[in-house]
PDB file of C-alpha atoms in Angstrom:
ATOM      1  CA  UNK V   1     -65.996 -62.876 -83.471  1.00  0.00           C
ATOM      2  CA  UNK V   2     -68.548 -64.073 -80.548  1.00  0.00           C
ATOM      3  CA  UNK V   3     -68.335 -66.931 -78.340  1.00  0.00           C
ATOM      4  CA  UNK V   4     -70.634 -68.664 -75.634  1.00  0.00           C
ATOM      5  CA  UNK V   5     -69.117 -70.065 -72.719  1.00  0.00           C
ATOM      6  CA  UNK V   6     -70.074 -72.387 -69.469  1.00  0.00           C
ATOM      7  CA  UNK V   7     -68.506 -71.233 -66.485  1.00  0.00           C
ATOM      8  CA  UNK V   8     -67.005 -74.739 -65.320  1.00  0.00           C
ATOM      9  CA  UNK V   9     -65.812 -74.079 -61.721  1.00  0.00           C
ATOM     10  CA  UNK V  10     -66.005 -70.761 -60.444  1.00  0.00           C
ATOM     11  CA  UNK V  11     -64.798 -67.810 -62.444  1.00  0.00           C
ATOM     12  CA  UNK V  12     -63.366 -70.613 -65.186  1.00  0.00           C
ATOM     13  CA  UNK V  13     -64.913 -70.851 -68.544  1.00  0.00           C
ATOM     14  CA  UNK V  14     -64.686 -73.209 -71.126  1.00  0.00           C
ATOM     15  CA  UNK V  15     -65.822 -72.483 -75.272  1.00  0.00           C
ATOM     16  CA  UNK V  16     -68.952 -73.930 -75.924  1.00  0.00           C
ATOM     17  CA  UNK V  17     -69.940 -72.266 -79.094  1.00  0.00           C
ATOM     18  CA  UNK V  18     -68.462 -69.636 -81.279  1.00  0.00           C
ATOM     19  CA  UNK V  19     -69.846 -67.792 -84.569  1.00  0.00           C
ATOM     20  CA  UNK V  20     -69.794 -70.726 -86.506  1.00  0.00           C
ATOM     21  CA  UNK V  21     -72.702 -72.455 -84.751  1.00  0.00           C
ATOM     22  CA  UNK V  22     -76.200 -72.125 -86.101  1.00  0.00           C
ATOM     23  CA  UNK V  23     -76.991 -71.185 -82.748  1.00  0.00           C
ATOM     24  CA  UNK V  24     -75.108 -67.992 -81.886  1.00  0.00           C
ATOM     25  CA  UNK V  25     -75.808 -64.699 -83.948  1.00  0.00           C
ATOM     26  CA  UNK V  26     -74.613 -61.484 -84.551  1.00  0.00           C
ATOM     27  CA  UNK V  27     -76.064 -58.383 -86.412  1.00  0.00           C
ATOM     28  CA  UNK V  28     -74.535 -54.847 -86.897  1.00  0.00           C
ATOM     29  CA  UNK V  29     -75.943 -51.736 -88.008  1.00  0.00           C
ATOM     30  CA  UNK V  30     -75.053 -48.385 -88.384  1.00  0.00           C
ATOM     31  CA  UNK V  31     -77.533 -46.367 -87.046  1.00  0.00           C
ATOM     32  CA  UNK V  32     -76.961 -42.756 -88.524  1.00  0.00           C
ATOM     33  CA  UNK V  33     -76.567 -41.961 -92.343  1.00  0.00           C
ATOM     34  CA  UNK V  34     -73.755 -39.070 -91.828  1.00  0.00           C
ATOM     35  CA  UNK V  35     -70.584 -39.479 -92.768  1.00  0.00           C
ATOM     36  CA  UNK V  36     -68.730 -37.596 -89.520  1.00  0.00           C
ATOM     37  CA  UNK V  37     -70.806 -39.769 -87.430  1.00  0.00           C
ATOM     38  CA  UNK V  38     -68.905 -43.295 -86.992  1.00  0.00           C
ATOM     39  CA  UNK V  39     -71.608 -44.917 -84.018  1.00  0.00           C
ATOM     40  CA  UNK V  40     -72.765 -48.634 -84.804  1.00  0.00           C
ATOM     41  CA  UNK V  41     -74.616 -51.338 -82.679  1.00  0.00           C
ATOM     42  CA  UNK V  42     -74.578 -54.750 -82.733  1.00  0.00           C
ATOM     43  CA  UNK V  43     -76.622 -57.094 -80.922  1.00  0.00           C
ATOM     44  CA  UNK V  44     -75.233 -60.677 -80.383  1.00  0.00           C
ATOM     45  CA  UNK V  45     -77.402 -63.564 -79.234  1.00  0.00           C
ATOM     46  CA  UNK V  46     -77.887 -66.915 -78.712  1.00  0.00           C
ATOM     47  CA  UNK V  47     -80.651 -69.532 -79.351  1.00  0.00           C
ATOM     48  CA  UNK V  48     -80.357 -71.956 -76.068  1.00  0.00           C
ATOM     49  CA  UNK V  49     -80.352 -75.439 -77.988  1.00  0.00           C
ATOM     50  CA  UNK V  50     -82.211 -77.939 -76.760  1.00  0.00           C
ATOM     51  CA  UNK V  51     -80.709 -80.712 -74.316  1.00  0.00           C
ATOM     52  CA  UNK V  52     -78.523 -77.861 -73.135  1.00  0.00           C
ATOM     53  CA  UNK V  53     -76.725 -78.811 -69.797  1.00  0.00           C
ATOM     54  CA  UNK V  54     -77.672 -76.370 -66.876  1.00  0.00           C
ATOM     55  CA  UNK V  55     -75.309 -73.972 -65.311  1.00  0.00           C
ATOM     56  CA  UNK V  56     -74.014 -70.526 -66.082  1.00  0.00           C
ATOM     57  CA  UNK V  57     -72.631 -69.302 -69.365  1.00  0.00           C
ATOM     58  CA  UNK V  58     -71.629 -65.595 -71.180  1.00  0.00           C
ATOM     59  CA  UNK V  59     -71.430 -64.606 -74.214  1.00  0.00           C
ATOM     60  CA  UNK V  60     -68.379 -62.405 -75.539  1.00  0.00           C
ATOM     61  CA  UNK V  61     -67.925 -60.402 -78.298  1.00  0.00           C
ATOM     62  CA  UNK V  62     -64.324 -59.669 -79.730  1.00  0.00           C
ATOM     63  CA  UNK V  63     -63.970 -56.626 -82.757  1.00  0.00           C
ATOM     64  CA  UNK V  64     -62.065 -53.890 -84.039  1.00  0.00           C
ATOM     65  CA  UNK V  65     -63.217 -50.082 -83.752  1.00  0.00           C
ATOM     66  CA  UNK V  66     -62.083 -47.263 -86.357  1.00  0.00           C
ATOM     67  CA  UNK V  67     -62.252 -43.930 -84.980  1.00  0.00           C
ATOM     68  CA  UNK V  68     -63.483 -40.891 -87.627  1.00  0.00           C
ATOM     69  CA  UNK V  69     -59.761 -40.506 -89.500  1.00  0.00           C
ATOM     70  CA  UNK V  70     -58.241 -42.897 -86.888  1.00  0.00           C
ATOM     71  CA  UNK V  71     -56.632 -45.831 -86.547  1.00  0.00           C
ATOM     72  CA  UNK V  72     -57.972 -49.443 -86.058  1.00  0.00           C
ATOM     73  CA  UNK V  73     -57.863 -50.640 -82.616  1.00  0.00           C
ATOM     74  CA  UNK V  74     -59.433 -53.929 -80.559  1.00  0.00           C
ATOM     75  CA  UNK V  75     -62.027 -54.196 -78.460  1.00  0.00           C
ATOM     76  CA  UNK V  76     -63.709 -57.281 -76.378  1.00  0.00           C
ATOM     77  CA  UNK V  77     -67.232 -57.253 -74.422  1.00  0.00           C
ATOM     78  CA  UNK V  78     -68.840 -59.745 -72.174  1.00  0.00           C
ATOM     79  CA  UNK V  79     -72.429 -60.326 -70.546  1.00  0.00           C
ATOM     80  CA  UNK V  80     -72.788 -60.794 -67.080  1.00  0.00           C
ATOM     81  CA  UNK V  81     -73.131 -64.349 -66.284  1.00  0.00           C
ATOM     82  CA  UNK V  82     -76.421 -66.182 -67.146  1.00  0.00           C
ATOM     83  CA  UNK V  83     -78.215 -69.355 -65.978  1.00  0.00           C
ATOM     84  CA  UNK V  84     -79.832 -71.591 -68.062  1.00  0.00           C
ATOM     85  CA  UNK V  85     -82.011 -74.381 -66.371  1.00  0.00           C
ATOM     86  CA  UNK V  86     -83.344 -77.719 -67.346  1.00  0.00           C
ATOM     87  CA  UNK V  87     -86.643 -77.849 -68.652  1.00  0.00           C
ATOM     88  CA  UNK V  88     -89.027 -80.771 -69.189  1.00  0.00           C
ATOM     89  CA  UNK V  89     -90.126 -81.729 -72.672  1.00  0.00           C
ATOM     90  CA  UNK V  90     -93.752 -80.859 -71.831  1.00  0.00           C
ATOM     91  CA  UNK V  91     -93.232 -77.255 -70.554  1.00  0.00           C
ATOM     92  CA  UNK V  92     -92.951 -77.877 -66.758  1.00  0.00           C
TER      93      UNK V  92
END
């Protein structure tokens, strides 16, 4: 699961978007062909929308890891924080 949030007062965030939006995306891969080696990547990003409000947002990534013969465990990631800024329709 991913999510986008606004930080609303300092160090408080509030859902925006999550992977259901057009907007946010997600891919995985597995990088290696072996079978002992159990690495992936996934990249998760998000397309700024336009009449976005300024201010500061994250995105956060929440999945489950399997270690080689191991058992399933959770795992959450963040970005730092971010700032989006207004921008006028005619690129200045």
């Amino acid at each position: 699961k991913i999510v986008l949030e606004a930080e609303e007062e300092e160090e408080e965030w509030e859902l925006v978007y999550d992977d259901s939006d057009w907007s946010t995306k997600f891919s995985w891969r597995r990088p290696s062909k072996s079978l002992t080696e159990s690495r992936s990547e996934a990249t998760v990003s998000w397309e700024i929308p336009p009449g976005t409000a300024p201010g500061h947002y994250r995105l956060r990534h929440f999945g489950n890891n399997r270690h080689l013969f191991g058992s399933v465990r959770e795992f959450a990631g963040a970005s730092s924080p971010f700032e989006v800024v207004h921008q006028e329709a005619n690129g200045n």
